[in-house]
XYZ file of C-alpha atoms in Angstrom:
719
model
C 126.948 79.143 15.950
C 126.459 78.941 19.883
C 129.450 78.819 22.195
C 127.496 79.637 25.371
C 128.348 77.493 28.356
C 125.584 75.734 30.099
C 123.179 77.441 32.209
C 124.718 77.720 36.019
C 121.160 76.264 37.456
C 119.044 77.582 39.858
C 118.938 81.630 39.927
C 117.294 83.356 42.819
C 116.376 87.124 43.549
C 117.707 88.238 40.155
C 114.391 89.038 38.232
C 114.919 93.007 38.326
C 118.500 92.679 37.148
C 117.425 89.821 34.273
C 114.741 91.828 33.021
C 117.282 94.620 32.743
C 119.612 92.709 30.595
C 116.963 90.971 28.242
C 114.935 94.285 27.890
C 114.794 95.003 24.044
C 117.691 96.771 22.639
C 117.377 99.686 20.264
C 117.565 98.753 16.339
C 120.574 99.759 14.335
C 122.976 99.991 17.059
C 125.319 97.722 19.028
C 123.710 97.567 22.437
C 126.094 97.122 25.248
C 125.206 96.306 28.989
C 127.862 95.985 31.762
C 127.084 93.732 34.835
C 129.444 94.760 37.872
C 129.518 93.481 41.378
C 131.972 91.835 43.902
C 133.565 88.626 43.841
C 131.401 85.716 44.109
C 128.053 87.666 43.732
C 126.949 85.463 40.714
C 127.719 87.826 37.884
C 128.423 85.069 35.173
C 125.403 83.120 36.224
C 123.035 85.737 35.446
C 124.835 87.147 32.271
C 124.683 83.317 30.753
C 121.135 82.992 31.796
C 120.190 86.236 30.152
C 122.084 85.294 27.006
C 120.428 81.905 26.672
C 117.166 83.778 27.272
C 118.128 86.387 24.203
C 119.741 83.410 21.856
C 116.477 82.754 19.913
C 117.173 86.437 18.725
C 120.444 86.262 17.532
C 120.753 83.682 14.924
C 123.990 84.674 13.332
C 125.842 83.617 16.418
C 125.808 83.785 20.577
C 129.431 83.728 21.548
C 131.133 83.624 24.905
C 134.693 84.688 26.149
C 136.016 84.454 29.476
C 138.869 87.390 29.726
C 140.028 85.789 32.756
C 140.321 89.268 34.316
C 140.712 87.810 38.019
C 141.714 84.620 37.238
C 144.636 81.813 38.210
C 145.026 81.361 34.590
C 146.681 83.697 32.619
C 144.619 86.513 31.674
C 143.163 86.531 27.908
C 144.504 89.638 25.726
C 142.519 91.154 23.356
C 144.838 89.350 20.400
C 143.866 86.151 21.833
C 140.343 86.604 22.340
C 139.889 88.420 18.842
C 141.727 85.081 17.182
C 139.520 82.480 19.137
C 136.340 84.700 18.048
C 137.443 84.717 14.309
C 137.650 81.113 14.480
C 134.786 80.767 15.916
C 132.623 82.456 13.210
C 135.054 80.572 10.703
C 135.798 84.123 9.157
C 139.360 83.119 9.140
C 141.232 80.217 7.522
C 145.189 79.510 8.164
C 147.635 82.075 9.680
C 145.629 85.083 11.575
C 147.670 88.547 12.133
C 149.322 88.867 15.654
C 148.905 92.711 15.537
C 145.886 94.493 17.741
C 144.878 96.586 14.840
C 144.940 94.272 11.993
C 142.882 91.668 14.335
C 140.505 94.328 15.113
C 139.886 95.191 11.684
C 139.685 91.771 10.616
C 136.889 91.069 13.433
C 134.673 94.364 12.442
C 135.011 93.419 9.229
C 133.666 89.722 9.793
C 130.870 90.977 11.876
C 129.439 94.003 9.736
C 126.796 92.184 8.294
C 125.865 90.146 11.505
C 123.513 90.261 14.404
C 125.545 88.714 17.324
C 124.993 87.989 20.791
C 128.649 88.368 22.647
C 128.991 87.648 26.260
C 132.177 88.679 27.687
C 132.710 87.333 31.239
C 135.173 88.421 33.806
C 136.498 91.489 32.037
C 139.184 93.591 33.838
C 139.033 96.967 32.063
C 137.646 98.727 29.259
C 141.017 98.451 26.945
C 140.402 94.569 27.049
C 136.495 95.220 25.624
C 136.594 97.582 23.007
C 138.422 95.719 20.452
C 136.226 93.136 20.943
C 132.924 94.899 20.162
C 131.225 93.590 16.743
C 130.373 95.900 14.134
C 126.891 94.632 12.985
C 123.820 96.702 13.878
C 121.629 95.258 16.025
C 124.276 93.304 17.905
C 124.364 92.900 21.840
C 127.267 92.608 24.015
C 127.206 91.811 27.694
C 130.009 92.207 29.693
C 130.500 90.996 33.365
C 133.134 92.028 35.569
C 134.175 92.920 39.075
C 135.196 96.366 37.848
C 132.435 99.320 37.016
C 134.141 99.574 33.475
C 133.446 103.527 33.849
C 135.611 104.476 30.533
C 133.498 101.767 28.517
C 130.253 103.726 26.597
C 127.651 101.110 27.562
C 123.723 101.821 27.158
C 122.782 100.083 30.584
C 124.881 99.390 33.535
C 123.837 96.997 36.132
C 125.036 96.432 39.538
C 124.764 93.210 41.487
C 124.320 93.238 45.034
C 124.328 90.515 47.651
C 121.170 88.541 47.968
C 118.995 89.630 50.799
C 118.421 87.838 53.888
C 115.244 86.063 52.578
C 117.069 85.044 49.106
C 119.898 84.224 50.854
C 118.074 81.647 52.892
C 116.070 80.478 49.787
C 119.100 79.605 47.823
C 120.366 77.789 50.980
C 117.198 75.681 51.204
C 117.591 74.792 47.473
C 120.780 73.350 47.990
C 120.177 71.416 51.165
C 116.862 70.660 50.822
C 113.441 71.956 52.026
C 113.209 69.312 55.092
C 116.863 69.789 56.105
C 116.388 73.766 56.300
C 113.084 73.564 58.121
C 114.390 71.191 60.721
C 117.273 73.662 61.283
C 115.578 76.723 60.132
C 117.373 79.056 62.829
C 120.874 77.480 61.995
C 119.902 77.942 58.123
C 119.235 81.972 58.918
C 122.407 81.946 60.446
C 124.435 80.362 57.901
C 122.838 82.650 55.448
C 124.001 85.546 57.678
C 127.566 84.380 57.640
C 127.588 84.079 53.814
C 126.069 87.763 53.810
C 124.064 86.958 50.699
C 127.159 85.941 48.624
C 125.895 83.405 46.247
C 129.402 81.880 45.721
C 129.628 81.377 49.672
C 126.304 79.940 49.769
C 126.882 77.364 47.364
C 130.148 76.671 48.593
C 128.517 76.524 52.399
C 125.599 74.068 50.776
C 127.827 71.944 48.821
C 129.799 71.001 52.167
C 126.269 70.196 53.661
C 125.385 68.156 50.836
C 128.728 66.047 50.586
C 128.652 65.762 54.306
C 125.433 64.431 55.281
C 126.076 63.684 59.021
C 126.717 67.322 59.597
C 123.975 69.431 60.914
C 123.474 72.973 59.769
C 124.083 74.030 63.184
C 127.577 72.089 63.410
C 129.026 73.484 59.849
C 127.788 77.359 61.650
C 129.978 76.428 64.542
C 132.636 75.854 62.611
C 132.472 79.105 61.063
C 132.472 81.098 64.476
C 134.855 84.074 64.071
C 136.860 85.541 61.584
C 139.924 82.968 62.036
C 137.834 80.284 60.725
C 135.178 81.507 58.583
C 136.940 82.298 55.295
C 138.813 78.935 56.034
C 135.514 77.000 55.750
C 134.244 78.740 52.780
C 136.128 76.387 50.346
C 135.554 73.303 48.275
C 137.496 71.658 46.007
C 138.793 74.898 43.423
C 136.386 77.111 44.978
C 137.083 79.449 47.517
C 135.726 82.725 48.681
C 138.876 83.878 50.126
C 140.794 82.946 46.866
C 138.189 85.019 44.671
C 138.899 87.876 46.955
C 142.695 87.587 46.823
C 142.559 87.774 42.764
C 140.491 90.970 43.213
C 143.118 92.501 45.523
C 146.239 91.165 43.511
C 144.810 93.421 40.665
C 145.055 96.602 42.566
C 147.873 99.062 42.707
C 150.168 99.741 45.783
C 148.130 102.618 47.154
C 145.018 100.626 46.426
C 146.118 97.633 48.670
C 147.289 99.716 51.259
C 144.063 101.563 51.219
C 142.118 98.392 51.224
C 144.143 96.737 54.245
C 143.581 99.933 56.133
C 139.656 100.027 55.614
C 139.770 96.111 57.203
C 140.787 97.905 60.497
C 137.781 100.815 60.294
C 136.058 100.099 63.898
C 132.690 100.536 62.574
C 131.006 98.888 59.268
C 130.377 102.158 57.596
C 132.801 104.938 57.575
C 133.361 108.290 55.753
C 135.873 110.103 53.637
C 136.979 111.863 56.888
C 137.777 108.307 58.385
C 139.395 107.074 55.974
C 141.763 109.853 55.387
C 142.587 109.770 59.175
C 143.429 106.187 59.050
C 145.487 106.503 55.848
C 147.231 109.957 56.706
C 146.174 111.474 53.309
C 144.155 114.609 52.347
C 140.715 113.854 51.970
C 140.364 114.286 48.442
C 143.180 111.940 47.754
C 141.309 109.582 50.321
C 138.032 110.069 48.633
C 139.924 109.072 45.031
C 141.098 106.044 46.539
C 137.698 104.951 47.934
C 135.770 105.680 44.721
C 138.655 103.550 43.083
C 137.823 100.971 45.074
C 133.967 101.174 44.426
C 134.757 100.830 41.099
C 136.813 97.526 41.639
C 133.522 96.386 43.701
C 135.704 95.668 46.730
C 134.053 98.844 48.856
C 130.074 99.403 48.705
C 128.795 102.891 48.853
C 125.416 102.665 50.553
C 124.640 105.961 49.972
C 126.400 109.186 48.970
C 129.523 110.180 50.930
C 129.069 106.578 53.091
C 131.015 103.421 52.182
C 131.623 99.710 53.759
C 132.948 96.647 53.167
C 130.816 93.311 52.695
C 131.055 91.361 55.742
C 133.131 88.760 54.031
C 135.539 91.095 52.004
C 136.459 92.934 55.478
C 137.265 89.922 57.037
C 139.986 89.037 54.263
C 141.127 92.772 54.283
C 141.766 92.445 58.133
C 143.647 89.226 57.141
C 145.884 90.902 54.592
C 146.311 93.414 57.070
C 147.901 90.991 59.016
C 151.003 90.960 56.764
C 151.826 94.437 57.443
C 151.514 94.534 61.174
C 152.901 97.808 62.051
C 151.183 99.462 59.552
C 147.991 97.799 60.997
C 148.694 98.891 64.552
C 148.872 102.784 63.107
C 145.827 102.587 61.330
C 144.072 100.905 64.126
C 145.288 103.437 66.472
C 144.402 106.526 64.348
C 140.900 105.695 63.734
C 140.086 105.148 67.544
C 141.801 108.355 68.333
C 139.194 110.144 65.701
C 136.548 108.713 67.952
C 138.176 109.735 70.958
C 138.762 113.157 69.522
C 135.107 113.524 68.245
C 133.528 112.270 71.444
C 135.491 114.610 73.625
C 134.844 117.507 71.642
C 131.086 116.683 71.276
C 130.971 116.401 75.081
C 129.869 119.184 77.317
C 132.393 118.038 80.175
C 135.240 120.280 78.716
C 138.973 119.662 79.772
C 138.383 119.087 83.562
C 136.059 116.057 82.622
C 139.301 114.573 80.934
C 142.395 115.062 83.045
C 144.256 112.013 81.376
C 144.201 110.995 77.941
C 146.853 109.852 75.038
C 149.898 112.145 74.603
C 151.380 113.382 71.564
C 154.293 111.087 72.317
C 151.800 108.006 71.933
C 151.660 108.740 68.045
C 155.268 108.407 67.972
C 155.045 105.037 70.040
C 156.146 106.442 73.245
C 156.811 103.828 76.040
C 154.096 106.769 78.183
C 150.870 105.456 77.818
C 148.853 108.528 78.923
C 148.893 111.981 80.257
C 147.949 111.739 83.876
C 147.742 115.720 84.216
C 145.669 115.393 87.193
C 148.024 113.357 89.344
C 150.948 115.296 88.208
C 149.447 118.586 88.850
C 149.935 119.792 85.316
C 147.452 121.357 83.244
C 143.480 121.477 83.732
C 143.992 123.778 86.450
C 145.966 126.527 84.872
C 143.274 128.571 83.864
C 143.022 127.326 80.118
C 139.295 125.902 80.602
C 138.167 129.704 81.585
C 139.592 130.546 78.049
C 137.659 127.921 76.309
C 140.494 125.658 75.281
C 138.961 122.196 75.248
C 139.147 118.364 75.114
C 142.896 117.509 74.887
C 144.538 119.477 77.544
C 144.305 122.659 74.974
C 145.962 120.928 72.155
C 142.733 120.649 70.442
C 142.583 124.450 70.379
C 146.117 124.759 68.659
C 146.146 121.847 66.426
C 149.320 120.162 67.859
C 148.054 116.647 66.960
C 146.930 114.825 64.172
C 143.166 114.958 65.242
C 142.644 118.403 66.653
C 141.937 119.778 63.654
C 139.353 116.942 62.313
C 136.249 119.089 63.849
C 135.778 123.023 63.924
C 133.459 122.706 66.782
C 131.241 120.520 69.114
C 128.471 120.811 66.756
C 130.140 119.426 63.962
C 131.885 116.484 66.046
C 128.568 115.560 67.462
C 127.044 115.801 63.717
C 129.811 113.047 62.701
C 129.245 110.803 65.485
C 125.508 110.945 64.771
C 126.211 109.722 61.403
C 127.423 106.327 62.853
C 123.982 105.465 64.279
C 123.802 102.817 66.649
C 127.450 101.237 65.718
C 129.212 103.458 67.981
C 129.594 101.099 71.222
C 131.345 98.541 68.415
C 134.236 100.987 68.420
C 134.906 100.315 72.164
C 134.532 96.648 71.481
C 136.624 97.011 68.401
C 139.093 98.605 70.701
C 139.127 95.715 73.118
C 139.159 93.170 70.437
C 142.538 94.240 69.213
C 143.968 95.170 73.054
C 143.852 98.938 72.796
C 142.629 99.139 76.284
C 143.413 102.688 76.920
C 141.688 104.050 74.225
C 138.875 101.503 74.563
C 138.440 103.162 78.125
C 138.438 107.137 77.060
C 136.335 106.816 74.140
C 133.678 104.811 76.709
C 134.231 107.812 79.105
C 134.067 110.293 76.458
C 130.973 108.579 74.655
C 128.994 109.069 77.825
C 127.715 112.400 77.882
C 126.992 112.347 74.346
C 124.760 109.548 74.668
C 122.871 110.420 77.794
C 122.142 113.745 76.738
C 120.110 112.123 73.471
C 118.406 109.535 75.856
C 120.442 106.419 74.367
C 121.330 105.178 77.805
C 121.567 101.456 77.075
C 124.292 102.378 74.623
C 126.071 104.396 77.283
C 125.691 101.449 79.437
C 126.830 98.750 76.901
C 130.187 100.841 75.686
C 131.312 101.380 79.311
C 130.514 97.724 80.358
C 132.770 96.720 77.631
C 135.324 98.691 78.693
C 135.350 98.236 82.510
C 136.464 95.033 82.820
C 139.815 96.057 81.123
C 140.433 99.702 82.980
C 143.172 98.013 85.019
C 144.901 97.238 81.809
C 144.559 100.735 80.437
C 147.548 102.170 81.666
C 145.351 104.905 83.154
C 145.005 104.513 87.030
C 142.039 107.216 86.601
C 140.020 104.685 84.544
C 138.714 102.024 86.997
C 136.807 104.919 89.141
C 135.776 107.283 86.187
C 134.067 104.342 84.126
C 132.219 103.785 87.547
C 131.066 107.013 87.799
C 129.902 107.284 84.344
C 128.005 103.900 84.866
C 126.502 105.629 87.834
C 125.608 108.654 85.727
C 124.128 106.813 83.253
C 121.968 104.700 85.868
C 120.742 108.039 87.228
C 118.960 108.743 84.203
C 117.919 105.135 83.931
C 116.419 105.451 87.224
C 118.158 102.421 88.416
C 119.140 104.829 91.520
C 120.196 101.658 93.887
C 122.908 100.661 91.254
C 123.777 104.220 90.836
C 124.350 104.913 94.592
C 126.501 102.092 94.795
C 128.734 102.814 91.392
C 129.107 106.205 92.713
C 129.894 105.451 96.379
C 132.571 102.873 94.861
C 133.902 105.548 92.554
C 133.868 108.561 95.314
C 136.232 105.803 97.879
C 138.610 104.884 95.302
C 138.888 108.883 93.979
C 139.849 109.646 97.755
C 142.385 106.873 98.026
C 144.094 107.248 94.880
C 143.896 110.982 94.914
C 141.957 112.064 91.898
C 139.922 115.012 92.950
C 138.205 115.658 89.966
C 136.510 112.214 90.141
C 135.881 112.895 93.797
C 133.824 115.813 92.548
C 131.991 113.661 89.948
C 131.317 110.961 92.481
C 129.875 113.321 94.758
C 127.447 114.954 92.263
C 126.368 111.264 91.434
C 125.461 110.887 94.759
C 123.800 114.029 95.045
C 121.867 113.689 92.037
C 120.913 110.116 93.427
C 120.200 111.162 96.694
C 117.665 114.155 95.381
C 116.248 111.606 92.882
C 114.922 109.431 95.670
C 113.744 112.127 97.975
C 116.706 112.825 100.325
C 117.331 116.863 99.600
C 119.268 116.977 102.869
C 121.800 114.287 101.867
C 121.790 115.746 98.366
C 123.015 119.120 99.390
C 125.893 117.543 101.654
C 127.101 115.573 98.709
C 127.005 118.731 95.914
C 128.080 121.307 98.470
C 131.398 119.355 98.852
C 131.497 118.983 94.912
C 131.003 122.427 94.085
C 133.704 123.430 96.201
C 135.815 121.007 94.479
C 135.030 122.317 91.397
C 135.750 125.851 92.186
C 139.289 125.090 92.709
C 139.679 122.985 89.976
C 137.762 125.409 87.525
C 135.638 123.051 86.302
C 132.670 124.863 84.832
C 130.313 122.130 83.608
C 130.887 119.827 86.260
C 130.501 123.008 88.749
C 127.505 124.105 87.206
C 126.044 120.659 87.345
C 126.895 120.451 91.185
C 125.042 123.820 91.948
C 122.021 122.797 89.549
C 121.242 119.887 91.749
C 121.958 121.977 94.953
C 119.386 124.246 93.586
C 116.991 121.633 93.231
C 117.702 120.187 96.503
C 117.034 123.512 98.006
C 113.881 123.902 96.156
C 112.724 120.481 97.356
C 113.285 121.234 100.760
C 111.058 124.573 100.470
C 113.924 127.162 100.303
C 112.896 128.618 97.165
C 115.177 131.931 97.612
C 118.240 129.534 98.473
C 117.777 127.764 94.902
C 117.719 130.878 93.121
C 121.228 131.707 94.928
C 122.633 128.265 93.742
C 120.851 128.642 90.008
C 122.419 132.063 89.677
C 125.852 130.936 90.533
C 125.505 127.817 88.318
C 124.318 130.084 85.674
C 127.601 132.214 85.997
C 129.670 128.816 85.468
C 127.537 127.466 82.736
C 128.039 130.968 80.888
C 131.902 130.631 81.446
C 131.971 126.881 80.033
C 129.754 128.613 76.937
C 127.616 125.178 76.237
C 124.018 125.853 75.892
C 122.308 122.433 77.143
C 123.769 123.042 80.761
C 122.471 126.638 80.782
C 119.025 125.815 79.291
C 118.560 123.566 82.187
C 119.524 126.030 84.561
C 117.360 128.921 83.334
C 114.212 126.167 83.178
C 114.795 125.070 86.536
C 114.948 128.858 87.831
C 111.616 129.410 85.929
C 110.061 126.690 87.862
C 110.509 128.898 91.144
C 108.848 131.967 89.683
C 106.094 130.006 88.131
C 105.289 128.204 91.539
C 105.653 132.161 92.911
C 103.063 133.232 90.219
C 105.885 135.530 88.666
C 104.875 134.459 85.042
C 106.768 137.513 83.230
C 110.172 136.564 84.807
C 109.109 132.720 84.211
C 108.161 133.302 80.506
C 111.636 135.345 79.868
C 113.795 132.741 81.183
C 112.042 129.703 79.383
C 111.559 131.732 75.962
C 115.574 131.915 76.393
C 115.893 128.295 77.628
C 113.749 126.998 74.975
C 116.091 128.740 72.279
C 119.417 127.500 74.105
C 117.853 124.025 74.333
C 117.098 123.973 70.318
C 120.612 124.640 69.802
C 121.807 121.768 72.107
C 119.393 119.551 70.536
C 118.272 118.083 74.183
C 114.780 116.710 73.012
C 113.229 116.108 76.443
C 114.549 118.981 78.273
C 113.102 121.034 75.263
C 109.566 119.396 75.503
C 109.798 120.341 79.391
C 110.653 123.723 78.754
C 107.936 124.313 76.069
C 104.918 123.149 78.075
C 106.488 125.291 81.415
C 106.562 128.142 79.010
C 103.166 127.431 77.944
C 102.006 127.680 81.847
C 103.822 131.001 81.992
C 102.029 132.552 79.032
C 98.816 131.134 80.097
C 99.607 132.686 83.695
C 99.956 136.186 81.835
C 96.223 136.031 80.517
C 96.803 133.929 76.994
C 95.639 129.962 77.158
C 95.091 129.815 73.486
C 98.861 130.976 73.113
C 99.541 128.238 75.812
C 97.453 125.678 74.019
C 99.844 125.929 70.970
C 102.967 125.783 73.182
C 101.694 122.369 75.195
C 100.925 120.941 71.473
C 104.263 121.993 70.611
C 105.567 120.046 73.507
C 103.547 116.878 73.004
C 104.985 116.768 69.688
C 108.452 117.365 70.555
C 107.853 114.505 73.094
C 106.952 112.495 70.565
C 110.476 112.409 69.228
C 111.294 110.278 71.993
C 110.660 106.690 72.293
C 108.829 105.659 75.746
C 110.495 102.232 75.524
C 113.912 103.997 76.285
C 113.151 106.965 77.915
C 112.222 106.032 81.509
C 110.636 109.698 82.148
C 108.629 109.478 78.963
C 105.040 108.666 80.884
C 106.167 111.093 83.407
C 106.428 113.954 81.121
C 103.640 113.080 78.714
C 100.833 113.121 82.150
C 102.543 116.846 82.865
C 102.104 118.244 79.169
C 98.679 116.709 78.882
C 97.543 118.133 82.522
C 99.014 121.423 81.547
C 97.035 121.353 78.179
C 93.752 120.082 79.673
C 93.937 123.343 81.899
C 94.368 125.714 79.315
C 91.458 123.728 77.178
C 89.509 124.008 80.326
C 90.139 127.970 80.691
C 88.897 128.428 77.041
C 85.796 126.823 77.626
C 86.746 123.468 75.606
C 85.647 120.888 77.957
C 85.640 117.691 75.472
C 89.318 118.250 74.260
C 90.286 119.191 77.693
C 88.414 115.503 78.826
C 90.721 114.117 76.252
C 93.625 115.199 77.794
C 92.962 113.777 81.010
C 91.855 110.553 79.752
C 95.639 110.529 78.120
C 96.943 111.223 81.442
C 95.172 108.138 82.808
C 96.503 106.027 79.919
C 99.845 107.312 80.437
C 99.756 106.497 83.870
C 98.390 102.851 83.459
């Protein structure tokens, strides 16, 4: 007896899974293997292929049952399946019982002496499967379904993932022909990427091209551009990717459906439990349970513990479904974006005075007031709260007055959370723009700036800001057009794009003075001062930053004030006024200590130490640099850490210990290598500086050959 369906045809990229399904089973037991994965991933084709390869080992029968767990047809109940199976075996004549227990007993009796291969396709849950398990020792059961069926005892579980890029292109090539695929190889790659490795999507796309020989691959790719048209094009006859997803969605409970709709609106591809909890407005443990249930339903993927994502096509479907509840979707999307804003502001060193406008508590209640312009109205950031350490959301974060304020215990946790998104953060700004959340797009881009710049991620900072700036006029916040220009200028300074930086900061300064934003005026002046110093205009730099420091004293803006004073000190140093520089650094240090963030304080101490090194005061320089290295390690600023370490090596060398100096210079070189010379404009300069100092230490210990290698490295870095 063999009721297996015909082989589904060409199977690509499933060798490992097929080997697991066809591996020898233990004798004397009923061997159950489950295969789970999302709709359209090829589960049925795989289990049928495995069953056909195994069929020769099961002479008593190879049986197939479509349980229709996710089907437009009526789901097959266990009673119906058992009646069909019993009749297939010829084990029952005439009328069969309708009671499940009686049918199960009859099935077990009929199969107790048989060695069967049973394929159960499209299973919904364990209750649908258990009564169908045969009783004969040595029988094997292959169960395919979208859910994981964790409640079902199984000897082996196989998770079927979408095909990788090469496998997807290979399947598409098989469908449309090697010549056609080769002639449009780039378009074939794009089509495979749009189908995101889902065999059903690839087969539908291939079928459309087979039936429309006048279409080029590029033409079909063009028809699939944008979420609106993507799923619509992946339909042919009675096969549809979206219909397959809809059937999975329809099987979910109400809370799971709500969660699925919400997750489609996540601003990043990957997300965590914290993001889901904020979007859903539920406790983290409830949100994690919901996420895991959607993983079990193969609608959500879990690439690693604690991280989740939706398959690209599934995410498109989730967003389409979310449109059926527009008010719900708007709230979910806004909460996700405000979480990123809260994290970026908490992680930033800029403090409350750096963000004098932003979403108000009333926004969450859909107030007509789009933002709080505290600077323009003379409210909060100047009332002394910054001195008490209350931070980004004008003190609300410290007191937990909004649903986002308690999400991060401190700046370290917020920074770590942002780190977990890798290179996806600029996409958050793009997501906000795409959905018309212009105020949040601008506030988030501004808040990301300090986080990106201090990590040397200048291109990401620039990308986020350039995504937001064209929409600053629609943000509802008059501060944004100038603030984003100042942030772009700040980023350009670190990229060594000084002409661009000066133009942006000058434009921001003119707007700030005309519109009456003293905080932005101070920021633009500080940027102009930093630019002037960078191009060797120490006197001009002093004019700008002295004015900026005065504005910051009035505003009690400790971070920007300490930055202005740091640049003031560096400008004095550039002009040869060492004692004046130390005076500026001392005031900058007082400001930085009031702010309480280690990075700025580390910069100031390292800069102060340079003057002591220059005057041969090695003990004082070593003391300051030891403290600076410790502070920079806390803040995680790699470039400044390497710079401080090599200067500490010079101070130790000056105190008469070149061997200890060598170790410090080598440590600095190792730390520098954590950065990329492609993305850090000052990489070559610092490498030359470290190697020059290291070469000098080797010379002092008589290790001439090693010193020569370092000097050769200086020449290579220069060239």
